[in-house]
């Protein structure tokens, strides 16, 4: 069965969606990511959608589900690289992507994940800068 | 209204939804739609094709290129499914009889210039949308 690869980089999981996904492939990605977060204890998930030419309500719902599930499993999710035309269309479609954190590109997304993880560690162990 | 071309394609499987997106993308690009307009009409088509498949139990899409006096793309999604009992209700954001978000119909309507639903309970549904260049 066709699958979207999930790469592990330290405490993070990276996914680059490069094909126009049919609905079942999107569902499979959602399940695979959930399993991988719980197996690896990853603290963050970065999903690069810069190749996606459209995001409809189905993909939008998938992104929202991934964000909620990763939150339950104690990981942050950030979606990066949404094309401007896609963003404009999503708003008109009525999809607000509530609860989904976004960043302009992979670098900004990784910064966001790292800062968020640092902040969580600080909250747990106290500030490292004395 | 000058119809330049008209072509029908099946909407019977999930991969057909991907095909619909590709065909609508190609046709709107060929007509010279802006990138944003292409994205809007492809997204609307994706929602309507999924409704044809899931709620209408499969059907087809007719893709019509209009040229003169105005240039545009007209898409007709047709099925012989259960039909829609209350169209106003079905159009309302958040209304769903399935497991979706209930955004497809209302959202598709906002993404096009003209939107029409013909549906008879027990007979089927035809949704026709037009996006002008
Ligand atoms: N072709 C159709 N045949 C029968 N019923 C339909 C058809 N299209 C839409 N409907 C009805 O209208 C409702 C609203 O459709 P809409 O696309 O807005 O939401 P959805 O498909 O339920 O969820 P979403 O599209 O957000 O995943 C559907 O739940 C269904 O009851
Ligand atoms: Mg729908």
PDB file of C-alpha atoms and ligand atoms in Angstrom:
ATOM      1  CA  UNK A   1       0.000   0.000   0.000  1.00  0.00           C
ATOM      2  CA  UNK A   2       1.142   3.511  -0.810  1.00  0.00           C
ATOM      3  CA  UNK A   3       2.328   5.499   2.229  1.00  0.00           C
ATOM      4  CA  UNK A   4       3.695   8.952   2.984  1.00  0.00           C
ATOM      5  CA  UNK A   5       7.168   8.600   4.568  1.00  0.00           C
ATOM      6  CA  UNK A   6       7.705   9.870   8.112  1.00  0.00           C
ATOM      7  CA  UNK A   7      11.301  10.852   8.930  1.00  0.00           C
ATOM      8  CA  UNK A   8      12.690  10.978  12.443  1.00  0.00           C
ATOM      9  CA  UNK A   9      15.121  13.704  13.396  1.00  0.00           C
ATOM     10  CA  UNK A  10      16.057  13.542  17.088  1.00  0.00           C
ATOM     11  CA  UNK A  11      12.991  14.468  19.089  1.00  0.00           C
ATOM     12  CA  UNK A  12      11.012  15.417  16.011  1.00  0.00           C
ATOM     13  CA  UNK A  13       9.100  13.722  13.201  1.00  0.00           C
ATOM     14  CA  UNK A  14       9.090  15.265   9.736  1.00  0.00           C
ATOM     15  CA  UNK A  15       6.545  14.695   6.997  1.00  0.00           C
ATOM     16  CA  UNK A  16       6.648  16.171   3.527  1.00  0.00           C
ATOM     17  CA  UNK A  17       3.457  15.710   1.563  1.00  0.00           C
ATOM     18  CA  UNK A  18       4.457  15.633  -2.080  1.00  0.00           C
ATOM     19  CA  UNK A  19       1.524  14.011  -3.813  1.00  0.00           C
ATOM     20  CA  UNK A  20      -2.104  14.905  -4.289  1.00  0.00           C
ATOM     21  CA  UNK A  21      -3.380  12.508  -1.633  1.00  0.00           C
ATOM     22  CA  UNK A  22      -6.535  10.526  -2.087  1.00  0.00           C
ATOM     23  CA  UNK A  23      -8.650  10.367   1.046  1.00  0.00           C
ATOM     24  CA  UNK A  24      -7.490   6.964   2.257  1.00  0.00           C
ATOM     25  CA  UNK A  25      -3.843   7.964   1.969  1.00  0.00           C
ATOM     26  CA  UNK A  26      -4.573  10.956   4.184  1.00  0.00           C
ATOM     27  CA  UNK A  27      -6.276   8.709   6.743  1.00  0.00           C
ATOM     28  CA  UNK A  28      -3.296   6.337   6.667  1.00  0.00           C
ATOM     29  CA  UNK A  29      -0.903   9.211   7.321  1.00  0.00           C
ATOM     30  CA  UNK A  30      -2.990  10.271  10.300  1.00  0.00           C
ATOM     31  CA  UNK A  31      -2.854   6.746  11.778  1.00  0.00           C
ATOM     32  CA  UNK A  32       0.847   6.242  10.963  1.00  0.00           C
ATOM     33  CA  UNK A  33       1.786   9.532  12.618  1.00  0.00           C
ATOM     34  CA  UNK A  34      -0.160   8.701  15.743  1.00  0.00           C
ATOM     35  CA  UNK A  35       1.615   5.352  16.013  1.00  0.00           C
ATOM     36  CA  UNK A  36       5.035   6.858  15.358  1.00  0.00           C
ATOM     37  CA  UNK A  37       4.581   9.576  17.995  1.00  0.00           C
ATOM     38  CA  UNK A  38       3.659   7.027  20.609  1.00  0.00           C
ATOM     39  CA  UNK A  39       6.445   4.590  19.578  1.00  0.00           C
ATOM     40  CA  UNK A  40       9.200   7.190  19.488  1.00  0.00           C
ATOM     41  CA  UNK A  41       8.015   9.601  22.174  1.00  0.00           C
ATOM     42  CA  UNK A  42       8.623  12.395  19.670  1.00  0.00           C
ATOM     43  CA  UNK A  43       8.047  15.866  21.090  1.00  0.00           C
ATOM     44  CA  UNK A  44       7.206  17.588  17.851  1.00  0.00           C
ATOM     45  CA  UNK A  45       5.792  16.952  14.383  1.00  0.00           C
ATOM     46  CA  UNK A  46       6.498  19.124  11.370  1.00  0.00           C
ATOM     47  CA  UNK A  47       4.273  18.728   8.312  1.00  0.00           C
ATOM     48  CA  UNK A  48       5.469  20.407   5.130  1.00  0.00           C
ATOM     49  CA  UNK A  49       2.572  21.073   2.744  1.00  0.00           C
ATOM     50  CA  UNK A  50       4.408  23.401   0.349  1.00  0.00           C
ATOM     51  CA  UNK A  51       3.818  20.967  -2.535  1.00  0.00           C
ATOM     52  CA  UNK A  52       0.070  20.806  -1.944  1.00  0.00           C
ATOM     53  CA  UNK A  53      -1.895  22.697  -4.588  1.00  0.00           C
ATOM     54  CA  UNK A  54      -5.124  22.558  -2.630  1.00  0.00           C
ATOM     55  CA  UNK A  55      -6.318  21.814   0.881  1.00  0.00           C
ATOM     56  CA  UNK A  56      -9.975  20.889   0.984  1.00  0.00           C
ATOM     57  CA  UNK A  57     -12.154  20.119   4.003  1.00  0.00           C
ATOM     58  CA  UNK A  58     -10.928  16.530   4.103  1.00  0.00           C
ATOM     59  CA  UNK A  59      -7.229  17.410   4.269  1.00  0.00           C
ATOM     60  CA  UNK A  60      -8.053  20.295   6.599  1.00  0.00           C
ATOM     61  CA  UNK A  61      -9.804  17.902   8.932  1.00  0.00           C
ATOM     62  CA  UNK A  62      -6.843  15.520   8.771  1.00  0.00           C
ATOM     63  CA  UNK A  63      -4.441  18.315   9.776  1.00  0.00           C
ATOM     64  CA  UNK A  64      -6.726  19.247  12.664  1.00  0.00           C
ATOM     65  CA  UNK A  65      -6.956  15.624  13.800  1.00  0.00           C
ATOM     66  CA  UNK A  66      -3.187  15.187  13.702  1.00  0.00           C
ATOM     67  CA  UNK A  67      -2.741  18.341  15.790  1.00  0.00           C
ATOM     68  CA  UNK A  68      -5.273  17.172  18.403  1.00  0.00           C
ATOM     69  CA  UNK A  69      -3.887  13.657  18.586  1.00  0.00           C
ATOM     70  CA  UNK A  70      -0.304  14.788  18.915  1.00  0.00           C
ATOM     71  CA  UNK A  71      -1.366  17.137  21.716  1.00  0.00           C
ATOM     72  CA  UNK A  72      -2.883  14.210  23.599  1.00  0.00           C
ATOM     73  CA  UNK A  73       0.397  12.327  23.083  1.00  0.00           C
ATOM     74  CA  UNK A  74       2.370  15.305  24.424  1.00  0.00           C
ATOM     75  CA  UNK A  75       3.831  16.448  21.088  1.00  0.00           C
ATOM     76  CA  UNK A  76       3.482  19.765  19.248  1.00  0.00           C
ATOM     77  CA  UNK A  77       2.471  19.917  15.606  1.00  0.00           C
ATOM     78  CA  UNK A  78       3.328  22.652  13.160  1.00  0.00           C
ATOM     79  CA  UNK A  79       2.182  22.836   9.543  1.00  0.00           C
ATOM     80  CA  UNK A  80       4.552  24.731   7.260  1.00  0.00           C
ATOM     81  CA  UNK A  81       4.684  26.049   3.719  1.00  0.00           C
ATOM     82  CA  UNK A  82       1.026  26.603   2.942  1.00  0.00           C
ATOM     83  CA  UNK A  83       0.784  28.370  -0.411  1.00  0.00           C
ATOM     84  CA  UNK A  84      -0.908  31.803  -0.351  1.00  0.00           C
ATOM     85  CA  UNK A  85      -3.608  30.701  -2.821  1.00  0.00           C
ATOM     86  CA  UNK A  86      -4.370  27.718  -0.601  1.00  0.00           C
ATOM     87  CA  UNK A  87      -4.621  29.926   2.487  1.00  0.00           C
ATOM     88  CA  UNK A  88      -7.002  32.337   0.751  1.00  0.00           C
ATOM     89  CA  UNK A  89      -9.173  29.458  -0.451  1.00  0.00           C
ATOM     90  CA  UNK A  90      -9.283  27.771   2.972  1.00  0.00           C
ATOM     91  CA  UNK A  91     -10.648  30.914   4.587  1.00  0.00           C
ATOM     92  CA  UNK A  92     -13.391  31.193   1.980  1.00  0.00           C
ATOM     93  CA  UNK A  93     -14.174  27.517   2.335  1.00  0.00           C
ATOM     94  CA  UNK A  94     -14.772  28.203   6.015  1.00  0.00           C
ATOM     95  CA  UNK A  95     -11.944  26.089   7.414  1.00  0.00           C
ATOM     96  CA  UNK A  96     -10.245  27.989  10.186  1.00  0.00           C
ATOM     97  CA  UNK A  97      -7.776  25.206  11.101  1.00  0.00           C
ATOM     98  CA  UNK A  98      -8.317  26.049  14.757  1.00  0.00           C
ATOM     99  CA  UNK A  99      -5.714  24.407  16.925  1.00  0.00           C
ATOM    100  CA  UNK A 100      -3.279  23.906  14.043  1.00  0.00           C
ATOM    101  CA  UNK A 101      -0.073  25.878  14.422  1.00  0.00           C
ATOM    102  CA  UNK A 102       1.433  27.143  11.176  1.00  0.00           C
ATOM    103  CA  UNK A 103       4.741  28.639  10.071  1.00  0.00           C
ATOM    104  CA  UNK A 104       5.924  30.058   6.764  1.00  0.00           C
ATOM    105  CA  UNK A 105       8.656  27.526   6.045  1.00  0.00           C
ATOM    106  CA  UNK A 106      10.560  24.562   7.470  1.00  0.00           C
ATOM    107  CA  UNK A 107      13.142  26.732   9.278  1.00  0.00           C
ATOM    108  CA  UNK A 108      10.511  28.832  11.007  1.00  0.00           C
ATOM    109  CA  UNK A 109       8.561  25.685  11.849  1.00  0.00           C
ATOM    110  CA  UNK A 110      11.595  23.998  13.424  1.00  0.00           C
ATOM    111  CA  UNK A 111      12.311  27.147  15.457  1.00  0.00           C
ATOM    112  CA  UNK A 112       8.778  27.093  16.705  1.00  0.00           C
ATOM    113  CA  UNK A 113       9.005  23.436  17.737  1.00  0.00           C
ATOM    114  CA  UNK A 114      12.387  23.924  19.457  1.00  0.00           C
ATOM    115  CA  UNK A 115      11.263  27.016  21.357  1.00  0.00           C
ATOM    116  CA  UNK A 116       8.142  25.298  22.457  1.00  0.00           C
ATOM    117  CA  UNK A 117      10.101  22.251  23.653  1.00  0.00           C
ATOM    118  CA  UNK A 118      12.614  24.469  25.503  1.00  0.00           C
ATOM    119  CA  UNK A 119       9.772  26.292  27.192  1.00  0.00           C
ATOM    120  CA  UNK A 120       8.243  23.010  28.272  1.00  0.00           C
ATOM    121  CA  UNK A 121      11.564  21.761  29.674  1.00  0.00           C
ATOM    122  CA  UNK A 122      12.062  25.044  31.518  1.00  0.00           C
ATOM    123  CA  UNK A 123       8.623  24.752  33.023  1.00  0.00           C
ATOM    124  CA  UNK A 124       9.445  21.209  34.171  1.00  0.00           C
ATOM    125  CA  UNK A 125      13.008  21.614  35.436  1.00  0.00           C
ATOM    126  CA  UNK A 126      13.205  25.332  36.085  1.00  0.00           C
ATOM    127  CA  UNK A 127      15.066  27.882  34.007  1.00  0.00           C
ATOM    128  CA  UNK A 128      18.492  26.745  32.854  1.00  0.00           C
ATOM    129  CA  UNK A 129      19.817  30.292  32.831  1.00  0.00           C
ATOM    130  CA  UNK A 130      20.574  31.111  36.470  1.00  0.00           C
TER     131      UNK A 130
ATOM    132  CA  UNK B   1     -23.506  30.986 -24.628  1.00  0.00           C
ATOM    133  CA  UNK B   2     -20.768  29.319 -26.622  1.00  0.00           C
ATOM    134  CA  UNK B   3     -19.829  25.937 -25.258  1.00  0.00           C
ATOM    135  CA  UNK B   4     -16.348  25.187 -26.493  1.00  0.00           C
ATOM    136  CA  UNK B   5     -15.956  21.756 -25.041  1.00  0.00           C
ATOM    137  CA  UNK B   6     -17.786  19.369 -22.791  1.00  0.00           C
ATOM    138  CA  UNK B   7     -16.382  16.224 -21.276  1.00  0.00           C
ATOM    139  CA  UNK B   8     -17.753  13.742 -18.730  1.00  0.00           C
ATOM    140  CA  UNK B   9     -15.751  11.786 -16.193  1.00  0.00           C
ATOM    141  CA  UNK B  10     -16.771   9.145 -13.663  1.00  0.00           C
ATOM    142  CA  UNK B  11     -16.857   9.896  -9.947  1.00  0.00           C
ATOM    143  CA  UNK B  12     -16.983   6.390  -8.568  1.00  0.00           C
ATOM    144  CA  UNK B  13     -13.823   5.919  -6.489  1.00  0.00           C
ATOM    145  CA  UNK B  14     -11.510   7.959  -4.273  1.00  0.00           C
ATOM    146  CA  UNK B  15      -8.949   8.136  -7.053  1.00  0.00           C
ATOM    147  CA  UNK B  16     -11.622   9.682  -9.260  1.00  0.00           C
ATOM    148  CA  UNK B  17     -11.682  12.637  -6.850  1.00  0.00           C
ATOM    149  CA  UNK B  18      -7.962  13.089  -7.516  1.00  0.00           C
ATOM    150  CA  UNK B  19      -8.662  12.868 -11.268  1.00  0.00           C
ATOM    151  CA  UNK B  20     -11.425  15.477 -10.969  1.00  0.00           C
ATOM    152  CA  UNK B  21      -9.005  17.841  -9.223  1.00  0.00           C
ATOM    153  CA  UNK B  22      -6.437  17.322 -11.975  1.00  0.00           C
ATOM    154  CA  UNK B  23      -8.921  17.820 -14.828  1.00  0.00           C
ATOM    155  CA  UNK B  24     -10.367  20.989 -13.284  1.00  0.00           C
ATOM    156  CA  UNK B  25      -6.869  22.304 -12.603  1.00  0.00           C
ATOM    157  CA  UNK B  26      -5.822  21.719 -16.223  1.00  0.00           C
ATOM    158  CA  UNK B  27      -8.994  23.218 -17.689  1.00  0.00           C
ATOM    159  CA  UNK B  28      -8.891  26.339 -15.495  1.00  0.00           C
ATOM    160  CA  UNK B  29      -5.190  26.862 -16.219  1.00  0.00           C
ATOM    161  CA  UNK B  30      -5.845  26.499 -19.938  1.00  0.00           C
ATOM    162  CA  UNK B  31      -8.567  29.158 -19.715  1.00  0.00           C
ATOM    163  CA  UNK B  32      -6.060  31.497 -18.107  1.00  0.00           C
ATOM    164  CA  UNK B  33      -7.584  31.607 -14.602  1.00  0.00           C
ATOM    165  CA  UNK B  34      -5.396  33.267 -11.977  1.00  0.00           C
ATOM    166  CA  UNK B  35      -3.670  30.918  -9.554  1.00  0.00           C
ATOM    167  CA  UNK B  36      -6.074  31.876  -6.759  1.00  0.00           C
ATOM    168  CA  UNK B  37      -9.108  31.291  -8.989  1.00  0.00           C
ATOM    169  CA  UNK B  38      -7.710  27.935 -10.125  1.00  0.00           C
ATOM    170  CA  UNK B  39      -7.233  26.940  -6.500  1.00  0.00           C
ATOM    171  CA  UNK B  40     -10.773  28.003  -5.594  1.00  0.00           C
ATOM    172  CA  UNK B  41     -12.485  26.121  -8.399  1.00  0.00           C
ATOM    173  CA  UNK B  42     -10.352  22.987  -7.865  1.00  0.00           C
ATOM    174  CA  UNK B  43     -11.167  23.034  -4.147  1.00  0.00           C
ATOM    175  CA  UNK B  44     -14.902  23.434  -4.848  1.00  0.00           C
ATOM    176  CA  UNK B  45     -14.715  20.546  -7.329  1.00  0.00           C
ATOM    177  CA  UNK B  46     -12.969  18.366  -4.758  1.00  0.00           C
ATOM    178  CA  UNK B  47     -15.752  18.975  -2.216  1.00  0.00           C
ATOM    179  CA  UNK B  48     -18.529  18.339  -4.705  1.00  0.00           C
ATOM    180  CA  UNK B  49     -16.894  15.218  -6.145  1.00  0.00           C
ATOM    181  CA  UNK B  50     -16.543  13.791  -2.636  1.00  0.00           C
ATOM    182  CA  UNK B  51     -20.235  14.491  -1.976  1.00  0.00           C
ATOM    183  CA  UNK B  52     -21.140  12.746  -5.246  1.00  0.00           C
ATOM    184  CA  UNK B  53     -19.095   9.729  -4.181  1.00  0.00           C
ATOM    185  CA  UNK B  54     -20.004   9.532  -0.484  1.00  0.00           C
ATOM    186  CA  UNK B  55     -23.553  10.869  -0.286  1.00  0.00           C
ATOM    187  CA  UNK B  56     -24.663  10.286  -3.884  1.00  0.00           C
ATOM    188  CA  UNK B  57     -23.173   6.761  -4.053  1.00  0.00           C
ATOM    189  CA  UNK B  58     -21.162   7.699  -7.133  1.00  0.00           C
ATOM    190  CA  UNK B  59     -21.964   9.548 -10.338  1.00  0.00           C
ATOM    191  CA  UNK B  60     -20.155  11.724 -12.815  1.00  0.00           C
ATOM    192  CA  UNK B  61     -18.805  15.182 -13.456  1.00  0.00           C
ATOM    193  CA  UNK B  62     -19.385  17.050 -16.668  1.00  0.00           C
ATOM    194  CA  UNK B  63     -16.756  19.685 -17.352  1.00  0.00           C
ATOM    195  CA  UNK B  64     -17.906  22.453 -19.679  1.00  0.00           C
ATOM    196  CA  UNK B  65     -15.704  25.175 -21.063  1.00  0.00           C
ATOM    197  CA  UNK B  66     -17.586  28.381 -21.862  1.00  0.00           C
ATOM    198  CA  UNK B  67     -16.197  30.917 -24.261  1.00  0.00           C
ATOM    199  CA  UNK B  68     -18.133  33.989 -25.209  1.00  0.00           C
ATOM    200  CA  UNK B  69     -19.477  36.321 -24.291  1.00  0.00           C
ATOM    201  CA  UNK B  70     -17.770  35.338 -21.056  1.00  0.00           C
ATOM    202  CA  UNK B  71     -14.989  32.842 -20.461  1.00  0.00           C
ATOM    203  CA  UNK B  72     -15.601  30.392 -17.674  1.00  0.00           C
ATOM    204  CA  UNK B  73     -15.701  26.872 -16.399  1.00  0.00           C
ATOM    205  CA  UNK B  74     -18.933  25.061 -15.566  1.00  0.00           C
ATOM    206  CA  UNK B  75     -18.963  21.808 -13.619  1.00  0.00           C
ATOM    207  CA  UNK B  76     -21.984  19.544 -13.242  1.00  0.00           C
ATOM    208  CA  UNK B  77     -21.898  16.847 -10.584  1.00  0.00           C
ATOM    209  CA  UNK B  78     -24.617  14.333 -11.118  1.00  0.00           C
ATOM    210  CA  UNK B  79     -25.692  11.241  -9.197  1.00  0.00           C
ATOM    211  CA  UNK B  80     -28.655   8.922  -8.742  1.00  0.00           C
ATOM    212  CA  UNK B  81     -28.248   8.720  -4.975  1.00  0.00           C
ATOM    213  CA  UNK B  82     -30.804   9.391  -2.220  1.00  0.00           C
ATOM    214  CA  UNK B  83     -31.143  13.094  -3.049  1.00  0.00           C
ATOM    215  CA  UNK B  84     -31.244  15.992  -0.607  1.00  0.00           C
ATOM    216  CA  UNK B  85     -34.470  16.476   1.325  1.00  0.00           C
ATOM    217  CA  UNK B  86     -33.804  19.982   2.619  1.00  0.00           C
ATOM    218  CA  UNK B  87     -31.358  21.923   0.437  1.00  0.00           C
ATOM    219  CA  UNK B  88     -31.291  25.041   2.652  1.00  0.00           C
ATOM    220  CA  UNK B  89     -30.332  22.883   5.607  1.00  0.00           C
ATOM    221  CA  UNK B  90     -27.709  20.955   3.612  1.00  0.00           C
ATOM    222  CA  UNK B  91     -26.099  24.259   2.611  1.00  0.00           C
ATOM    223  CA  UNK B  92     -25.732  25.437   6.184  1.00  0.00           C
ATOM    224  CA  UNK B  93     -22.150  25.347   7.483  1.00  0.00           C
ATOM    225  CA  UNK B  94     -21.764  22.596  10.030  1.00  0.00           C
ATOM    226  CA  UNK B  95     -24.734  20.548   8.836  1.00  0.00           C
ATOM    227  CA  UNK B  96     -23.800  16.961   8.012  1.00  0.00           C
ATOM    228  CA  UNK B  97     -25.569  13.632   7.882  1.00  0.00           C
ATOM    229  CA  UNK B  98     -22.176  11.907   7.788  1.00  0.00           C
ATOM    230  CA  UNK B  99     -18.942  12.300   9.669  1.00  0.00           C
ATOM    231  CA  UNK B 100     -17.660  15.390   7.864  1.00  0.00           C
ATOM    232  CA  UNK B 101     -17.486  18.979   9.020  1.00  0.00           C
ATOM    233  CA  UNK B 102     -20.504  19.994   6.961  1.00  0.00           C
ATOM    234  CA  UNK B 103     -18.447  22.577   5.090  1.00  0.00           C
ATOM    235  CA  UNK B 104     -18.429  21.064   1.600  1.00  0.00           C
ATOM    236  CA  UNK B 105     -21.604  22.435   0.058  1.00  0.00           C
ATOM    237  CA  UNK B 106     -21.621  25.872   1.681  1.00  0.00           C
ATOM    238  CA  UNK B 107     -17.881  26.217   1.120  1.00  0.00           C
ATOM    239  CA  UNK B 108     -18.100  25.203  -2.544  1.00  0.00           C
ATOM    240  CA  UNK B 109     -20.860  27.774  -3.020  1.00  0.00           C
ATOM    241  CA  UNK B 110     -18.615  30.533  -1.662  1.00  0.00           C
ATOM    242  CA  UNK B 111     -15.757  29.476  -3.964  1.00  0.00           C
ATOM    243  CA  UNK B 112     -17.679  29.867  -7.242  1.00  0.00           C
ATOM    244  CA  UNK B 113     -19.714  32.582  -8.958  1.00  0.00           C
ATOM    245  CA  UNK B 114     -22.839  30.577  -9.739  1.00  0.00           C
ATOM    246  CA  UNK B 115     -24.230  27.661  -7.786  1.00  0.00           C
ATOM    247  CA  UNK B 116     -27.339  25.585  -8.363  1.00  0.00           C
ATOM    248  CA  UNK B 117     -28.663  22.394  -6.772  1.00  0.00           C
ATOM    249  CA  UNK B 118     -31.366  20.235  -8.282  1.00  0.00           C
ATOM    250  CA  UNK B 119     -32.346  17.315  -6.144  1.00  0.00           C
ATOM    251  CA  UNK B 120     -35.282  14.979  -5.763  1.00  0.00           C
ATOM    252  CA  UNK B 121     -35.415  12.641  -2.771  1.00  0.00           C
ATOM    253  CA  UNK B 122     -35.025   9.120  -4.081  1.00  0.00           C
ATOM    254  CA  UNK B 123     -33.954  10.250  -7.560  1.00  0.00           C
ATOM    255  CA  UNK B 124     -30.594  11.923  -7.233  1.00  0.00           C
ATOM    256  CA  UNK B 125     -28.766  15.209  -7.135  1.00  0.00           C
ATOM    257  CA  UNK B 126     -27.195  17.552  -9.658  1.00  0.00           C
ATOM    258  CA  UNK B 127     -24.990  20.388  -8.442  1.00  0.00           C
ATOM    259  CA  UNK B 128     -23.927  22.872 -11.119  1.00  0.00           C
ATOM    260  CA  UNK B 129     -21.259  25.470 -10.446  1.00  0.00           C
ATOM    261  CA  UNK B 130     -19.699  28.107 -12.673  1.00  0.00           C
ATOM    262  CA  UNK B 131     -16.590  30.141 -12.139  1.00  0.00           C
ATOM    263  CA  UNK B 132     -16.010  33.025 -14.566  1.00  0.00           C
ATOM    264  CA  UNK B 133     -12.581  34.141 -15.546  1.00  0.00           C
TER     265      UNK B 133
HETATM  266  N1  LIG C   1     -24.808  14.475  -3.761  1.00  0.00           N
HETATM  267  C1  LIG C   1     -25.490  14.388  -2.599  1.00  0.00           C
HETATM  268  N2  LIG C   1     -26.474  13.458  -2.430  1.00  0.00           N
HETATM  269  C2  LIG C   1     -27.143  13.365  -1.255  1.00  0.00           C
HETATM  270  N3  LIG C   1     -26.919  14.161  -0.199  1.00  0.00           N
HETATM  271  C3  LIG C   1     -25.975  15.101  -0.293  1.00  0.00           C
HETATM  272  C4  LIG C   1     -25.203  15.271  -1.497  1.00  0.00           C
HETATM  273  N4  LIG C   1     -24.331  16.292  -1.299  1.00  0.00           N
HETATM  274  C5  LIG C   1     -24.543  16.730  -0.033  1.00  0.00           C
HETATM  275  N5  LIG C   1     -25.523  16.033   0.568  1.00  0.00           N
HETATM  276  C6  LIG C   1     -26.073  16.232   1.937  1.00  0.00           C
HETATM  277  O1  LIG C   1     -25.707  17.524   2.389  1.00  0.00           O
HETATM  278  C7  LIG C   1     -24.982  17.449   3.619  1.00  0.00           C
HETATM  279  C8  LIG C   1     -23.982  18.567   3.691  1.00  0.00           C
HETATM  280  O2  LIG C   1     -22.974  18.382   2.703  1.00  0.00           O
HETATM  281  P1  LIG C   1     -21.520  19.017   2.960  1.00  0.00           P
HETATM  282  O3  LIG C   1     -20.656  18.676   1.819  1.00  0.00           O
HETATM  283  O4  LIG C   1     -21.714  20.466   3.299  1.00  0.00           O
HETATM  284  O5  LIG C   1     -21.052  18.301   4.285  1.00  0.00           O
HETATM  285  P2  LIG C   1     -20.480  16.818   4.477  1.00  0.00           P
HETATM  286  O6  LIG C   1     -20.199  16.208   3.155  1.00  0.00           O
HETATM  287  O7  LIG C   1     -21.425  16.087   5.370  1.00  0.00           O
HETATM  288  O8  LIG C   1     -19.131  17.101   5.257  1.00  0.00           O
HETATM  289  P3  LIG C   1     -17.764  17.695   4.631  1.00  0.00           P
HETATM  290  O9  LIG C   1     -18.015  18.007   3.193  1.00  0.00           O
HETATM  291  O10 LIG C   1     -17.443  18.915   5.431  1.00  0.00           O
HETATM  292  O11 LIG C   1     -16.765  16.605   4.824  1.00  0.00           O
HETATM  293  C9  LIG C   1     -24.386  16.053   3.623  1.00  0.00           C
HETATM  294  O12 LIG C   1     -24.093  15.598   4.923  1.00  0.00           O
HETATM  295  C10 LIG C   1     -25.481  15.243   2.943  1.00  0.00           C
HETATM  296  O13 LIG C   1     -26.509  14.925   3.849  1.00  0.00           O
HETATM  297 MG1  LIG C   2     -19.066  17.145   1.718  1.00  0.00          MG
END
